[in-house]
Coordinates of N, CA and C in Angstrom, one line a residue:
M1 N 1.5 -17.8 33.2 CA 1.3 -16.4 33.3 C -0.2 -16.1 33.7
P2 N -0.4 -15.4 34.8 CA -1.8 -15.1 35.3 C -2.6 -14.3 34.3
L3 N -3.8 -14.6 34.2 CA -4.7 -13.8 33.4 C -5.5 -12.8 34.3
G4 N -6.1 -11.8 33.7 CA -6.9 -10.9 34.5 C -6.3 -9.5 34.5
P5 N -6.9 -8.6 35.3 CA -6.3 -7.3 35.4 C -5.0 -7.3 36.1
P6 N -4.2 -6.2 35.8 CA -2.8 -6.1 36.5 C -3.0 -5.8 38.0
P7 N -2.1 -6.2 38.8 CA -2.1 -5.8 40.2 C -2.3 -4.3 40.4
A8 N -2.9 -4.0 41.5 CA -3.2 -2.6 41.8 C -2.0 -1.7 41.8
D9 N -0.8 -2.2 42.1 CA 0.4 -1.3 42.1 C 1.0 -1.1 40.8
T10 N 0.5 -1.8 39.7 CA 1.0 -1.6 38.4 C 0.3 -0.4 37.7
P11 N 1.1 0.5 37.2 CA 0.5 1.7 36.5 C -0.2 1.3 35.3
A12 N -1.3 2.0 35.0 CA -2.1 1.7 33.8 C -1.3 2.3 32.6
E13 N -1.5 1.7 31.4 CA -0.8 2.2 30.2 C -1.6 3.5 29.8
P14 N -0.9 4.5 29.4 CA -1.5 5.7 29.0 C -2.4 5.5 27.7
T15 N -3.5 6.2 27.6 CA -4.3 6.1 26.4 C -3.9 7.2 25.5
P16 N -3.8 6.9 24.2 CA -3.5 8.0 23.3 C -4.5 9.1 23.2
D17 N -4.1 10.3 23.1 CA -5.0 11.5 23.0 C -5.7 11.4 21.6
L18 N -7.0 11.7 21.6 CA -7.7 11.8 20.3 C -7.4 13.2 19.7
I19 N -7.2 13.3 18.4 CA -6.9 14.5 17.7 C -8.0 14.8 16.8
S20 N -8.5 16.1 16.9 CA -9.7 16.5 16.1 C -9.2 16.9 14.7
M21 N -10.1 16.9 13.8 CA -9.8 17.3 12.4 C -9.2 18.7 12.4
D22 N -9.8 19.6 13.2 CA -9.3 21.0 13.3 C -7.8 21.0 13.8
D23 N -7.4 20.2 14.7 CA -6.1 20.1 15.2 C -5.1 19.6 14.1
L24 N -5.6 18.6 13.3 CA -4.8 18.0 12.2 C -4.6 19.1 11.2
V25 N -5.7 19.8 10.8 CA -5.5 20.9 9.8 C -4.5 22.0 10.3
A26 N -4.6 22.3 11.6 CA -3.7 23.3 12.1 C -2.2 22.9 12.1
R27 N -2.0 21.5 12.1 CA -0.7 21.0 12.2 C -0.1 20.7 10.8
R28 N -0.9 20.9 9.7 CA -0.4 20.5 8.4 C 0.7 21.5 8.0
A29 N 1.4 21.0 7.0 CA 2.5 21.9 6.4 C 1.9 23.1 5.8
P30 N 2.7 24.2 5.8 CA 2.3 25.4 5.1 C 1.8 25.2 3.7
S31 N 0.8 25.9 3.3 CA 0.3 25.7 1.9 C 1.3 26.0 0.9
A32 N 1.5 25.1 0.0 CA 2.4 25.3 -1.1 C 1.9 24.3 -2.2
A33 N 2.0 24.8 -3.4 CA 1.6 24.0 -4.5 C 2.6 22.8 -4.7
V34 N 2.1 21.7 -5.1 CA 2.9 20.5 -5.3 C 3.1 20.4 -6.8
G35 N 4.4 20.5 -7.3 CA 4.7 20.5 -8.7 C 4.4 19.1 -9.3
G36 N 4.1 19.1 -10.6 CA 3.7 17.8 -11.2 C 4.8 16.9 -11.6
R37 N 6.0 17.3 -11.7 CA 7.1 16.5 -12.3 C 7.4 15.2 -11.4
G38 N 7.5 15.4 -10.1 CA 7.9 14.3 -9.3 C 6.8 13.4 -8.8
G39 N 5.5 13.9 -9.1 CA 4.4 13.1 -8.6 C 4.1 13.5 -7.2
C40 N 3.3 12.6 -6.6 CA 2.8 12.9 -5.2 C 2.5 11.5 -4.6
R41 N 2.1 11.6 -3.3 CA 1.7 10.4 -2.6 C 0.7 10.7 -1.6
L42 N -0.1 9.7 -1.3 CA -1.1 9.7 -0.2 C -0.6 8.8 0.9
V43 N -0.5 9.4 2.1 CA 0.0 8.7 3.3 C -1.2 8.5 4.2
C44 N -1.5 7.3 4.5 CA -2.7 7.0 5.4 C -2.4 7.3 6.8
L45 N -3.3 8.1 7.4 CA -3.1 8.5 8.9 C -4.1 7.7 9.7
D46 N -5.2 7.2 9.1 CA -6.3 6.5 9.9 C -7.1 5.7 8.9
G47 N -7.6 4.6 9.3 CA -8.6 3.8 8.6 C -8.0 2.6 7.8
L48 N -6.7 2.6 7.6 CA -6.0 1.5 6.9 C -4.8 1.0 7.7
P49 N -4.2 -0.1 7.4 CA -3.1 -0.5 8.2 C -2.0 0.5 8.2
D50 N -1.3 0.6 9.3 CA -0.2 1.5 9.5 C 0.8 1.4 8.4
G51 N 1.3 2.5 7.9 CA 2.3 2.6 6.9 C 1.8 2.5 5.5
T52 N 0.5 2.5 5.3 CA -0.1 2.4 4.0 C 0.2 3.7 3.2
E53 N 0.8 3.6 2.1 CA 1.1 4.8 1.2 C 0.8 4.4 -0.2
F54 N 0.4 5.4 -1.0 CA 0.1 5.2 -2.4 C 1.0 6.3 -3.1
H55 N 1.9 5.8 -4.0 CA 2.7 6.7 -4.8 C 2.1 7.0 -6.1
L56 N 1.9 8.2 -6.5 CA 1.2 8.6 -7.7 C 2.2 9.4 -8.6
P57 N 2.9 8.8 -9.6 CA 3.7 9.5 -10.5 C 2.9 10.5 -11.3
A58 N 3.6 11.6 -11.7 CA 2.9 12.7 -12.4 C 2.5 12.2 -13.8
G59 N 1.6 12.9 -14.4 CA 1.2 12.6 -15.8 C 0.0 11.7 -16.0
K60 N -0.7 11.4 -15.0 CA -1.8 10.4 -15.1 C -3.0 10.9 -14.2
I61 N -4.2 10.4 -14.5 CA -5.4 10.6 -13.7 C -5.6 9.3 -12.9
Y62 N -5.7 9.4 -11.6 CA -5.8 8.2 -10.8 C -7.2 8.1 -10.2
D63 N -7.9 6.9 -10.4 CA -9.2 6.6 -9.9 C -8.9 6.0 -8.5
I64 N -9.7 6.5 -7.5 CA -9.6 6.1 -6.1 C -10.9 5.5 -5.6
G65 N -10.9 4.3 -5.0 CA -12.1 3.7 -4.4 C -11.9 2.2 -4.2
R66 N -13.1 1.6 -4.0 CA -13.1 0.1 -3.7 C -13.1 -0.7 -5.0
D67 N -13.4 -0.1 -6.1 CA -13.6 -0.8 -7.4 C -12.3 -1.6 -7.7
K68 N -12.4 -2.8 -8.2 CA -11.3 -3.6 -8.5 C -10.4 -3.0 -9.6
E69 N -11.0 -2.1 -10.4 CA -10.2 -1.4 -11.5 C -9.6 -0.1 -11.0
A70 N -9.8 0.3 -9.8 CA -9.3 1.6 -9.3 C -7.7 1.5 -9.2
D71 N -7.1 2.7 -9.5 CA -5.6 2.8 -9.4 C -5.2 2.7 -8.0
V72 N -6.0 3.4 -7.1 CA -5.8 3.4 -5.7 C -6.9 2.7 -5.0
K73 N -6.7 1.4 -4.7 CA -7.7 0.6 -4.1 C -7.8 0.8 -2.6
I74 N -8.9 1.2 -2.1 CA -9.1 1.4 -0.7 C -10.2 0.4 -0.2
L75 N -9.7 -0.6 0.5 CA -10.6 -1.7 0.9 C -11.2 -1.4 2.2
S76 N -12.2 -0.5 2.2 CA -13.0 -0.1 3.3 C -14.4 0.1 2.8
T77 N -15.4 -0.4 3.5 CA -16.8 -0.3 3.1 C -17.3 1.1 3.3
S78 N -16.5 2.0 4.0 CA -16.9 3.4 4.2 C -16.6 4.2 2.9
V79 N -15.9 3.6 2.0 CA -15.4 4.3 0.8 C -16.2 3.8 -0.4
S80 N -16.7 4.7 -1.3 CA -17.4 4.3 -2.5 C -16.5 3.5 -3.5
R81 N -17.2 2.7 -4.3 CA -16.4 2.0 -5.4 C -15.6 3.0 -6.2
R82 N -16.3 4.1 -6.6 CA -15.6 5.1 -7.4 C -15.8 6.4 -6.6
Q83 N -14.9 6.6 -5.6 CA -14.9 7.7 -4.6 C -14.5 9.0 -5.2
A84 N -13.3 9.0 -5.8 CA -12.7 10.3 -6.3 C -11.6 10.0 -7.3
R85 N -11.0 11.0 -7.8 CA -9.9 11.0 -8.8 C -8.9 12.0 -8.3
I86 N -7.6 11.7 -8.6 CA -6.6 12.8 -8.6 C -6.0 12.9 -10.0
D87 N -6.2 14.1 -10.5 CA -5.6 14.5 -11.8 C -4.3 15.0 -11.6
A88 N -3.2 14.2 -11.9 CA -1.8 14.6 -11.7 C -1.2 15.0 -13.1
T89 N -2.0 15.4 -14.0 CA -1.5 15.7 -15.4 C -1.0 17.2 -15.5
G90 N -1.4 18.0 -14.6 CA -1.0 19.5 -14.7 C 0.1 19.9 -13.8
Q91 N 0.3 21.2 -13.6 CA 1.3 21.7 -12.7 C 0.9 21.4 -11.3
Q92 N -0.4 21.4 -10.9 CA -0.8 21.1 -9.6 C -1.9 20.0 -9.6
P93 N -1.7 18.9 -8.8 CA -2.7 17.9 -8.7 C -4.0 18.4 -8.2
V94 N -5.1 17.8 -8.8 CA -6.5 18.2 -8.4 C -7.2 17.0 -8.0
L95 N -7.9 17.1 -6.8 CA -8.8 16.0 -6.3 C -10.2 16.3 -6.8
I96 N -10.8 15.3 -7.4 CA -12.2 15.4 -7.9 C -13.1 14.3 -7.3
D97 N -14.1 14.7 -6.6 CA -15.1 13.7 -6.1 C -15.9 13.2 -7.2
C98 N -16.2 11.9 -7.2 CA -16.9 11.2 -8.3 C -18.4 11.0 -7.9
G99 N -19.0 11.9 -7.1 CA -20.3 11.7 -6.7 C -20.5 10.6 -5.6
S100 N -19.5 10.5 -4.8 CA -19.4 9.4 -3.8 C -20.6 9.6 -2.8
A101 N -21.0 8.5 -2.2 CA -22.1 8.5 -1.2 C -21.8 9.3 0.0
N102 N -20.6 9.1 0.6 CA -20.2 9.8 1.8 C -19.5 11.1 1.6
G103 N -19.2 11.5 0.3 CA -18.5 12.7 0.0 C -17.0 12.6 0.3
T104 N -16.2 13.5 -0.2 CA -14.8 13.6 0.0 C -14.5 14.9 0.6
Q105 N -13.7 14.9 1.7 CA -13.3 16.1 2.4 C -11.9 16.4 2.3
V106 N -11.6 17.7 2.2 CA -10.2 18.2 2.3 C -10.1 19.2 3.4
N107 N -9.3 18.9 4.4 CA -9.1 19.8 5.5 C -10.4 20.0 6.2
G108 N -11.3 19.0 6.3 CA -12.5 19.1 7.1 C -13.7 19.6 6.3
E109 N -13.5 20.0 5.0 CA -14.6 20.5 4.2 C -14.9 19.6 3.0
V110 N -16.2 19.4 2.8 CA -16.7 18.6 1.7 C -16.3 19.3 0.4
V111 N -15.7 18.6 -0.6 CA -15.3 19.3 -1.8 C -15.8 18.5 -3.0
A112 N -16.1 19.1 -4.1 CA -16.4 18.5 -5.4 C -15.1 18.4 -6.2
R113 N -14.3 19.5 -6.1 CA -13.0 19.6 -6.8 C -12.1 20.5 -6.0
H114 N -10.8 20.1 -5.8 CA -10.0 20.9 -5.0 C -8.5 20.7 -5.4
P115 N -7.8 21.9 -5.8 CA -6.4 21.8 -6.1 C -5.6 21.4 -4.8
L116 N -4.8 20.4 -4.9 CA -4.1 19.9 -3.7 C -2.8 20.6 -3.4
R117 N -2.6 20.8 -2.1 CA -1.4 21.4 -1.6 C -0.7 20.5 -0.6
E118 N 0.6 20.7 -0.4 CA 1.4 19.9 0.5 C 0.7 19.9 1.9
G119 N 0.5 18.7 2.4 CA 0.0 18.6 3.8 C -1.6 18.6 3.9
D120 N -2.3 18.7 2.7 CA -3.7 18.7 2.8 C -4.1 17.3 3.4
L121 N -5.2 17.4 4.2 CA -5.8 16.2 4.8 C -7.0 15.8 4.0
I122 N -7.0 14.6 3.4 CA -8.1 14.1 2.6 C -8.8 13.0 3.3
K123 N -10.1 13.1 3.5 CA -10.9 12.1 4.2 C -11.9 11.5 3.2
M124 N -11.9 10.2 3.1 CA -12.9 9.5 2.3 C -13.5 8.4 3.2
G125 N -14.8 8.6 3.5 CA -15.4 7.7 4.5 C -14.6 7.7 5.8
K126 N -14.1 6.6 6.3 CA -13.4 6.6 7.6 C -11.9 6.6 7.4
V127 N -11.5 6.8 6.1 CA -10.0 6.7 5.8 C -9.5 8.2 5.7
L128 N -8.4 8.4 6.3 CA -7.8 9.8 6.3 C -6.4 9.7 5.8
F129 N -6.1 10.5 4.8 CA -4.8 10.6 4.1 C -4.2 12.0 4.3
R130 N -2.8 12.1 4.3 CA -2.1 13.3 4.2 C -1.5 13.3 2.7
F131 N -1.7 14.4 2.0 CA -1.2 14.6 0.7 C 0.2 15.1 0.7
Q132 N 1.2 14.5 0.0 CA 2.5 15.0 0.1 C 3.2 14.9 -1.3
S133 N 4.2 15.7 -1.6 CA 4.9 15.6 -2.8 C 5.8 14.3 -2.7
A134 N 6.1 13.8 -3.9 CA 6.8 12.5 -3.9 C 8.3 12.6 -3.5

């Protein structure tokens, strides 16, 4: 099999379009509270291997970060050891930043504490998640 560039008559493969954070926020699901009984999940959109999901049953506070003791371990140097928490003990899960170096964003805005809604986009370092009900 020959190596090198494809022959001139071979069409180039299309490059995927880049999507801005504003476009992602505009495409998210309509705002709705996520009830606590069934729990929730974080679906990775960027920064971790394809298909990475974390299921978070209701009734617990989940530590998120690189720390070996974290409930949600994110193996990325762009994420702090103790990045954030999700408190899933109430009617509506709440994201709480733990004083992380790079901050935690929801829908493109840096937050210290944020009640989560279906489709919220959570960015921690270079890792992007979509928040969904379980």
